Short mmCIF file of C-alpha atoms and ligand atoms in Angstrom, two decimals:
data_model
loop_
_atom_site.label_atom_id
_atom_site.label_comp_id
_atom_site.label_asym_id
_atom_site.label_seq_id
_atom_site.Cartn_x
_atom_site.Cartn_y
_atom_site.Cartn_z
CA MET A 214 23.59 -124.18 -57.00
CA ARG A 215 25.42 -120.89 -57.60
CA ALA A 216 24.46 -119.87 -61.18
CA PRO A 217 20.92 -119.73 -62.60
CA SER A 218 19.84 -122.78 -64.61
CA ALA A 219 18.89 -122.63 -68.30
CA GLN A 220 15.25 -122.98 -67.22
CA GLU A 221 15.54 -120.05 -64.79
CA TRP A 222 17.09 -117.90 -67.53
CA SER A 223 14.37 -118.88 -69.95
CA ASP A 224 11.58 -118.15 -67.43
CA ALA A 225 13.08 -114.78 -66.50
CA LEU A 226 13.54 -113.69 -70.13
CA THR A 227 10.00 -114.80 -71.02
CA ALA A 228 8.54 -112.80 -68.13
CA ILE A 229 10.63 -109.65 -68.64
CA GLY A 230 10.77 -109.81 -72.44
CA GLY A 231 7.03 -110.38 -72.78
CA ALA A 232 5.76 -107.65 -70.45
CA ASP A 233 4.24 -104.46 -71.88
CA ASP A 234 3.80 -103.13 -68.34
CA ILE A 235 6.49 -103.91 -65.83
CA ALA A 236 6.97 -102.91 -62.20
CA LEU A 237 10.42 -102.80 -60.57
CA LEU A 238 11.46 -102.81 -56.90
CA CYS A 239 14.70 -102.77 -54.94
CA HIS A 240 15.55 -102.99 -51.25
CA VAL A 241 14.90 -100.39 -48.57
CA GLY A 242 17.69 -97.87 -48.11
CA PRO A 243 18.89 -98.62 -51.63
CA ASP A 244 22.60 -98.63 -52.45
CA GLY A 245 24.24 -98.15 -55.83
CA ASP A 246 23.72 -101.74 -56.94
CA ALA A 247 20.04 -101.83 -55.95
CA LEU A 248 19.16 -98.50 -57.57
CA GLY A 249 21.55 -98.83 -60.50
CA SER A 250 20.40 -102.33 -61.47
CA MET A 251 16.75 -101.31 -61.26
CA LEU A 252 17.16 -98.06 -63.20
CA GLY A 253 19.42 -99.68 -65.79
CA LEU A 254 16.83 -102.32 -66.69
CA GLY A 255 14.03 -99.76 -66.37
CA ALA A 256 15.68 -97.31 -68.77
CA ALA A 257 16.38 -100.07 -71.30
CA LEU A 258 12.80 -101.37 -71.21
CA ARG A 259 11.34 -97.86 -71.45
CA ALA A 260 13.52 -97.10 -74.47
CA ASN A 261 12.10 -100.30 -75.94
CA GLY A 262 8.55 -98.91 -75.67
CA ARG A 263 7.42 -100.59 -72.45
CA SER A 264 5.55 -98.92 -69.64
CA VAL A 265 7.87 -99.02 -66.61
CA VAL A 266 7.33 -98.03 -63.00
CA ALA A 267 9.89 -98.41 -60.21
CA SER A 268 10.13 -97.77 -56.50
CA PHE A 269 11.50 -99.03 -53.20
CA GLY A 270 9.76 -99.51 -49.90
CA ILE A 271 10.54 -97.71 -46.70
CA ALA A 272 11.49 -99.21 -43.35
CA ASP A 273 9.66 -98.22 -40.16
CA GLY A 274 10.16 -94.58 -39.26
CA GLU A 275 11.81 -93.63 -42.59
CA THR A 276 10.65 -91.35 -45.36
CA PHE A 277 10.92 -92.02 -49.09
CA GLY A 278 13.77 -90.40 -50.98
CA VAL A 279 16.70 -91.18 -53.28
CA PRO A 280 19.96 -90.93 -51.28
CA SER A 281 21.67 -87.69 -52.36
CA THR A 282 24.76 -89.67 -53.47
CA TYR A 283 22.72 -91.11 -56.35
CA SER A 284 20.87 -87.96 -57.41
CA PHE A 285 23.03 -87.80 -60.56
CA LEU A 286 21.54 -91.02 -61.95
CA PRO A 287 19.62 -90.83 -65.22
CA ALA A 288 16.12 -92.33 -65.48
CA LEU A 289 15.21 -91.34 -61.90
CA ASP A 290 11.89 -90.16 -63.35
CA ILE A 291 10.87 -93.85 -63.54
CA LEU A 292 10.59 -93.77 -59.74
CA VAL A 293 7.25 -93.29 -58.00
CA GLU A 294 6.48 -92.95 -54.30
CA PRO A 295 5.59 -96.27 -52.60
CA ALA A 296 1.96 -95.10 -52.29
CA ASP A 297 1.76 -94.83 -56.10
CA PHE A 298 3.29 -98.24 -56.81
CA PRO A 299 0.83 -100.69 -58.47
CA ALA A 300 -1.10 -102.83 -55.97
CA GLU A 301 -1.17 -105.92 -58.19
CA PRO A 302 1.53 -105.68 -60.86
CA GLU A 303 1.26 -108.22 -63.68
CA VAL A 304 5.04 -108.62 -63.86
CA LEU A 305 7.23 -107.55 -60.94
CA VAL A 306 11.04 -107.64 -60.88
CA THR A 307 13.06 -107.18 -57.67
CA PHE A 308 16.76 -106.26 -57.65
CA ASP A 309 19.55 -106.89 -55.14
CA THR A 310 17.00 -107.96 -52.52
CA GLY A 311 17.87 -111.19 -50.75
CA SER A 312 14.66 -111.63 -48.79
CA LEU A 313 11.07 -110.40 -48.79
CA ASP A 314 11.43 -108.28 -45.63
CA ARG A 315 14.09 -106.18 -47.38
CA LEU A 316 11.33 -104.76 -49.60
CA GLY A 317 9.99 -102.98 -46.48
CA SER A 318 6.56 -101.40 -46.94
CA LEU A 319 6.24 -102.89 -50.46
CA SER A 320 6.91 -106.54 -49.46
CA ASP A 321 3.27 -107.45 -50.07
CA ARG A 322 3.56 -106.70 -53.80
CA VAL A 323 5.43 -109.96 -54.43
CA ALA A 324 2.47 -112.15 -53.41
CA ALA A 325 0.09 -109.79 -55.25
CA ALA A 326 2.04 -109.92 -58.54
CA GLY A 327 1.12 -112.23 -61.42
CA THR A 328 4.77 -113.15 -61.94
CA SER A 329 7.63 -112.08 -59.67
CA VAL A 330 11.21 -112.27 -60.93
CA VAL A 331 13.98 -112.05 -58.32
CA VAL A 332 17.28 -110.77 -59.78
CA ASP A 333 19.97 -110.97 -57.13
CA HIS A 334 23.43 -112.15 -56.08
CA HIS A 335 23.12 -112.55 -52.29
CA ALA A 336 24.30 -115.92 -50.96
CA THR A 337 21.48 -115.70 -48.41
CA ASN A 338 18.74 -115.20 -51.06
CA THR A 339 15.56 -116.99 -49.95
CA ARG A 340 14.19 -117.48 -53.52
CA TYR A 341 10.89 -115.78 -52.80
CA GLY A 342 9.94 -115.15 -56.45
CA THR A 343 8.00 -117.25 -58.90
CA VAL A 344 11.19 -116.99 -60.98
CA ASN A 345 14.58 -116.66 -59.28
CA LEU A 346 17.59 -115.42 -61.22
CA VAL A 347 20.21 -115.59 -58.49
CA ASP A 348 23.95 -115.84 -59.14
CA VAL A 349 25.97 -115.85 -55.94
CA ASP A 350 29.22 -115.40 -57.89
CA ALA A 351 28.07 -112.25 -59.69
CA ALA A 352 30.05 -109.22 -58.51
CA ALA A 353 26.86 -107.14 -58.55
CA THR A 354 23.21 -107.60 -59.41
CA ALA A 355 23.99 -105.32 -62.35
CA VAL A 356 26.07 -108.11 -63.92
CA LEU A 357 22.87 -110.16 -64.22
CA VAL A 358 20.97 -107.14 -65.56
CA ALA A 359 23.59 -106.63 -68.28
CA GLU A 360 23.19 -110.27 -69.26
CA ILE A 361 19.39 -109.91 -69.35
CA LEU A 362 19.77 -106.94 -71.72
CA ASP A 363 22.20 -108.85 -73.94
CA ARG A 364 19.96 -111.90 -74.09
CA LEU A 365 16.92 -109.73 -74.89
CA GLY A 366 18.90 -107.83 -77.54
CA LEU A 367 18.36 -104.47 -75.81
CA PRO A 368 21.17 -101.95 -76.47
CA LEU A 369 23.51 -100.47 -73.87
CA THR A 370 22.96 -96.74 -74.25
CA ALA A 371 24.58 -94.17 -71.97
CA GLU A 372 21.28 -93.83 -70.09
CA VAL A 373 21.34 -97.56 -69.36
CA ALA A 374 25.10 -97.78 -68.81
CA ALA A 375 25.42 -95.02 -66.18
CA PRO A 376 23.20 -96.79 -63.60
CA LEU A 377 24.81 -100.16 -64.36
CA TYR A 378 28.32 -98.71 -63.98
CA THR A 379 27.21 -97.11 -60.71
CA ALA A 380 26.09 -100.52 -59.51
CA LEU A 381 29.33 -102.20 -60.57
CA VAL A 382 31.56 -99.55 -58.97
CA THR A 383 29.54 -99.72 -55.75
CA ASP A 384 29.52 -103.47 -55.24
CA THR A 385 33.13 -104.08 -56.29
CA GLY A 386 34.41 -101.24 -54.08
CA SER A 387 35.87 -99.61 -57.21
CA PHE A 388 36.95 -102.92 -58.74
CA LYS A 389 38.88 -103.94 -55.62
CA TYR A 390 36.93 -106.85 -54.17
CA VAL A 391 37.56 -110.53 -54.91
CA ALA A 392 34.53 -110.86 -57.21
CA THR A 393 36.18 -108.44 -59.67
CA THR A 394 36.88 -110.92 -62.47
CA PRO A 395 38.17 -110.24 -65.98
CA SER A 396 34.56 -110.31 -67.20
CA VAL A 397 33.67 -107.56 -64.70
CA HIS A 398 36.35 -105.37 -66.29
CA GLU A 399 35.08 -106.34 -69.75
CA LEU A 400 31.57 -105.26 -68.78
CA ALA A 401 32.96 -102.02 -67.32
CA ALA A 402 34.77 -101.39 -70.62
CA ARG A 403 31.53 -101.86 -72.59
CA LEU A 404 29.71 -99.48 -70.23
CA ILE A 405 32.43 -96.83 -70.47
CA ALA A 406 32.44 -97.16 -74.27
CA THR A 407 28.88 -95.76 -74.31
CA GLY A 408 30.35 -92.37 -73.37
CA ILE A 409 29.34 -92.19 -69.70
CA GLU A 410 31.29 -89.86 -67.41
CA HIS A 411 32.70 -92.68 -65.28
CA ASP A 412 35.06 -90.36 -63.42
CA LEU A 413 32.16 -88.22 -62.21
CA ILE A 414 30.20 -91.35 -61.21
CA SER A 415 33.11 -92.64 -59.11
CA ARG A 416 33.67 -89.22 -57.59
CA ALA A 417 29.99 -88.95 -56.62
CA ILE A 418 30.02 -92.41 -55.02
CA TRP A 419 33.39 -92.47 -53.26
CA ASP A 420 34.89 -89.01 -53.12
CA THR A 421 32.03 -86.64 -52.31
CA ALA A 422 30.67 -85.86 -48.86
CA SER A 423 29.34 -82.89 -46.95
CA LEU A 424 31.54 -81.15 -44.40
CA ALA A 425 28.97 -82.27 -41.83
CA TYR A 426 29.74 -85.89 -42.73
CA VAL A 427 33.49 -85.36 -42.45
CA ARG A 428 32.95 -83.98 -38.94
CA LEU A 429 30.57 -86.80 -37.97
CA LEU A 430 33.17 -89.30 -39.19
CA GLY A 431 35.68 -87.75 -36.79
CA ASP A 432 33.26 -88.09 -33.88
CA VAL A 433 32.18 -91.67 -34.51
CA CYS A 434 35.59 -93.02 -35.59
CA SER A 435 37.23 -91.57 -32.46
CA ARG A 436 34.90 -93.80 -30.40
CA THR A 437 35.91 -97.01 -32.24
CA GLU A 438 36.54 -99.91 -29.85
CA LEU A 439 38.56 -103.09 -30.27
CA ASP A 440 37.82 -106.51 -28.78
CA PRO A 441 40.78 -108.67 -29.79
CA GLY A 442 39.21 -111.80 -28.26
CA ALA A 443 36.02 -111.64 -30.33
CA ALA A 444 35.37 -114.09 -33.17
CA GLY A 445 37.53 -116.76 -31.49
CA GLY A 446 40.53 -114.42 -31.32
CA LEU A 447 40.22 -112.91 -34.81
CA GLY A 448 39.01 -109.63 -33.30
CA LEU A 449 36.16 -107.16 -33.67
CA VAL A 450 36.27 -103.38 -34.09
CA TRP A 451 33.08 -101.40 -33.77
CA THR A 452 31.59 -97.99 -33.33
CA THR A 453 28.13 -96.49 -33.07
CA VAL A 454 26.34 -93.76 -34.98
CA ARG A 455 23.81 -92.53 -32.44
CA PRO A 456 20.65 -90.58 -33.25
CA GLU A 457 22.29 -87.61 -31.43
CA ASP A 458 25.24 -87.77 -33.88
CA LEU A 459 22.85 -87.53 -36.81
CA GLN A 460 20.92 -84.70 -35.20
CA ARG A 461 24.04 -82.73 -34.21
CA HIS A 462 25.38 -82.82 -37.75
CA GLY A 463 22.03 -82.57 -39.56
CA LEU A 464 22.47 -85.94 -41.30
CA THR A 465 20.29 -89.01 -41.93
CA LEU A 466 21.03 -92.73 -41.81
CA ALA A 467 21.37 -92.75 -45.60
CA ASP A 468 24.28 -90.30 -45.26
CA VAL A 469 26.38 -92.54 -43.00
CA GLU A 470 26.60 -95.75 -45.07
CA GLY A 471 30.32 -95.10 -45.65
CA VAL A 472 31.39 -95.09 -41.98
CA ILE A 473 31.94 -98.85 -42.09
CA ASP A 474 34.43 -98.42 -44.94
CA VAL A 475 36.70 -96.44 -42.63
CA VAL A 476 36.22 -98.61 -39.52
CA ARG A 477 36.94 -101.82 -41.44
CA THR A 478 40.42 -100.64 -42.40
CA ALA A 479 41.64 -101.28 -38.82
CA GLN A 480 44.02 -104.20 -39.32
CA GLU A 481 43.79 -105.32 -35.68
CA ALA A 482 40.44 -107.05 -36.29
CA GLU A 483 38.94 -109.51 -38.74
CA VAL A 484 35.41 -108.15 -38.33
CA ALA A 485 34.18 -104.54 -38.28
CA ALA A 486 30.75 -103.37 -37.19
CA VAL A 487 28.88 -100.09 -37.19
CA PHE A 488 25.74 -99.85 -35.05
CA LYS A 489 23.37 -97.20 -36.38
CA GLY A 490 20.52 -96.12 -34.12
CA GLU A 491 17.31 -95.15 -35.88
CA PRO A 492 16.27 -91.63 -34.83
CA GLU A 493 12.55 -92.46 -34.53
CA THR A 494 12.59 -96.00 -33.10
CA ASP A 495 14.62 -98.27 -30.80
CA SER A 496 15.90 -100.35 -33.68
CA VAL A 497 19.58 -100.55 -34.54
CA ARG A 498 20.91 -101.18 -38.05
CA VAL A 499 24.13 -103.18 -37.92
CA SER A 500 26.58 -103.03 -40.82
CA LEU A 501 29.26 -105.71 -40.85
CA ARG A 502 32.41 -106.31 -42.86
CA SER A 503 34.96 -109.12 -42.68
CA LYS A 504 38.33 -109.71 -44.31
CA GLY A 505 37.13 -113.15 -45.42
CA ALA A 506 37.81 -115.49 -42.50
CA VAL A 507 34.22 -115.25 -41.23
CA ASP A 508 31.16 -115.64 -43.49
CA LEU A 509 29.06 -112.71 -42.31
CA GLY A 510 26.07 -113.42 -44.58
CA ALA A 511 25.65 -116.86 -43.01
CA LEU A 512 26.22 -115.38 -39.55
CA CYS A 513 23.49 -112.76 -40.04
CA VAL A 514 20.69 -115.10 -41.14
CA PRO A 515 19.86 -116.37 -37.61
CA LEU A 516 20.05 -112.74 -36.46
CA GLY A 517 17.27 -111.86 -38.92
CA GLY A 518 19.52 -110.33 -41.58
CA GLY A 519 21.70 -111.53 -44.43
CA GLY A 520 24.22 -110.47 -47.05
CA HIS A 521 27.51 -111.76 -48.41
CA ARG A 522 30.63 -113.37 -46.92
CA TYR A 523 32.47 -110.05 -46.74
CA ALA A 524 29.54 -107.66 -46.17
CA ALA A 525 26.29 -108.22 -44.36
CA GLY A 526 23.87 -106.69 -41.93
CA PHE A 527 20.90 -107.10 -39.65
CA THR A 528 18.45 -104.99 -37.69
CA SER A 529 18.10 -105.42 -33.95
CA HIS A 530 15.33 -104.04 -31.77
CA GLY A 531 16.74 -103.98 -28.25
CA GLY A 532 19.29 -101.15 -28.38
CA VAL A 533 23.02 -101.12 -29.14
CA GLU A 534 24.28 -103.14 -26.14
CA ASP A 535 21.88 -105.97 -26.92
CA ALA A 536 22.83 -105.90 -30.63
CA LEU A 537 26.53 -106.05 -29.65
CA ASP A 538 25.87 -109.01 -27.34
CA ARG A 539 24.01 -110.87 -30.08
CA LEU A 540 26.80 -110.17 -32.55
CA ARG A 541 29.53 -111.27 -30.12
CA SER A 542 27.69 -114.54 -29.37
CA ALA A 543 27.28 -115.31 -33.06
CA LEU A 544 30.95 -114.49 -33.76
CA ALA A 545 32.14 -116.69 -30.88
CA THR A 546 30.89 -119.82 -32.65
CA ALA A 547 31.36 -118.76 -36.28
CA PRO A 548 33.60 -121.14 -38.25
CA HIS A 549 36.98 -119.75 -39.36
CA LEU A 550 37.42 -120.02 -43.12
CA PRO A 551 40.70 -120.21 -45.02
CA THR A 552 41.57 -116.86 -46.63
P1 LIG B 287 25.28 -102.51 -45.59
O1 LIG B 287 26.14 -102.70 -44.40
O2 LIG B 287 26.01 -101.81 -46.69
O3 LIG B 287 23.96 -101.90 -45.26
O4 LIG B 287 24.92 -103.96 -46.14
C1 LIG B 287 25.92 -104.86 -46.53
C2 LIG B 287 25.32 -106.01 -47.28
O5 LIG B 287 24.48 -106.78 -46.43
C3 LIG B 287 24.46 -105.62 -48.46
O6 LIG B 287 24.69 -106.57 -49.47
C4 LIG B 287 23.06 -105.73 -47.96
O7 LIG B 287 22.17 -106.03 -48.97
C5 LIG B 287 23.16 -106.84 -46.92
N1 LIG B 287 22.27 -106.57 -45.80
C6 LIG B 287 22.38 -105.55 -44.93
N2 LIG B 287 21.41 -105.59 -44.01
C7 LIG B 287 20.64 -106.66 -44.31
C8 LIG B 287 19.45 -107.22 -43.73
O8 LIG B 287 18.89 -106.73 -42.76
N3 LIG B 287 18.94 -108.33 -44.35
C9 LIG B 287 19.53 -108.89 -45.45
N4 LIG B 287 18.97 -109.97 -45.99
N5 LIG B 287 20.64 -108.38 -46.00
C10 LIG B 287 21.20 -107.29 -45.46
MN1 LIG B 288 24.43 -105.91 -54.59
#
């Protein structure tokens, strides 16, 4: 089942539409879709007179903070530190979070909530809510949020539209990926019509980086390796962002999300990987991208992660070499899909 049923829609709208107090969460290390979807719904509900609180958990060894890329977003004042997030929210909504572990230090709030509504588009979603509004074909979680607002009769103001546009631009790769349907462009048109500065949003997301990042990119991209025999001959390119790289350039893991977007352009390989070592622990975050012939979301589930066909990830705890071995083994037996 790819789209939510009428019953799931009805349950979600009853829970969200009926809540005077509502608590919102998105995944650890939030990206534009996670933050934008959460803040878009949060801003709309707050403007409608509800009491709204939002946050995201932290993974081991991390500290709480909004990635600097998204510091322009309106409604950031809805956010509270994880320590201040309600222990037993009456109604909880999670965004862009395919599985419970992706809520990090706030995972326990789902079981503690009266009603938990999961709003998501990951193919690997484990349906951990009491209500699950999951549409695998949605280009972004924000597409579902926009539909929630429409069905609840809540208006798209600029304060609501800017986070939703941020989410849409992020998850479609600037309207480039296959999920960019005519209705995605129609939604983008409605969001732009509210008067948001869409050019500044896109610039902040795609075309702004520190000089330190540009230099780090040079270092890590120059170490990119190719294994043409990986994935049954489809090929794998990969590089590593080591804790020393982050330290040398004064950057954090949140600053290096975009490295994969450069590595994946190498046409010699179907699959691209970036291994990111956590500065404080032995764990390695693995970001993966494919050109479509390998379903990376499905591949990552047995590795403890998840995601989409074209973009997925997992965390490994035995260092980079071990993570690379695990990835290579999984790729060796992954089915090849028609593209
Ligand atoms: P990224 O490489 O940008 O961190 O993640 C790519 C995609 O894979 C995103 O949709 C993200 O939500 C998903 N993803 C990344 N890491 C994990 C993980 O550890 N578990 C799950 N379930 N999904 C992940
Ligand atoms: Mn998303």
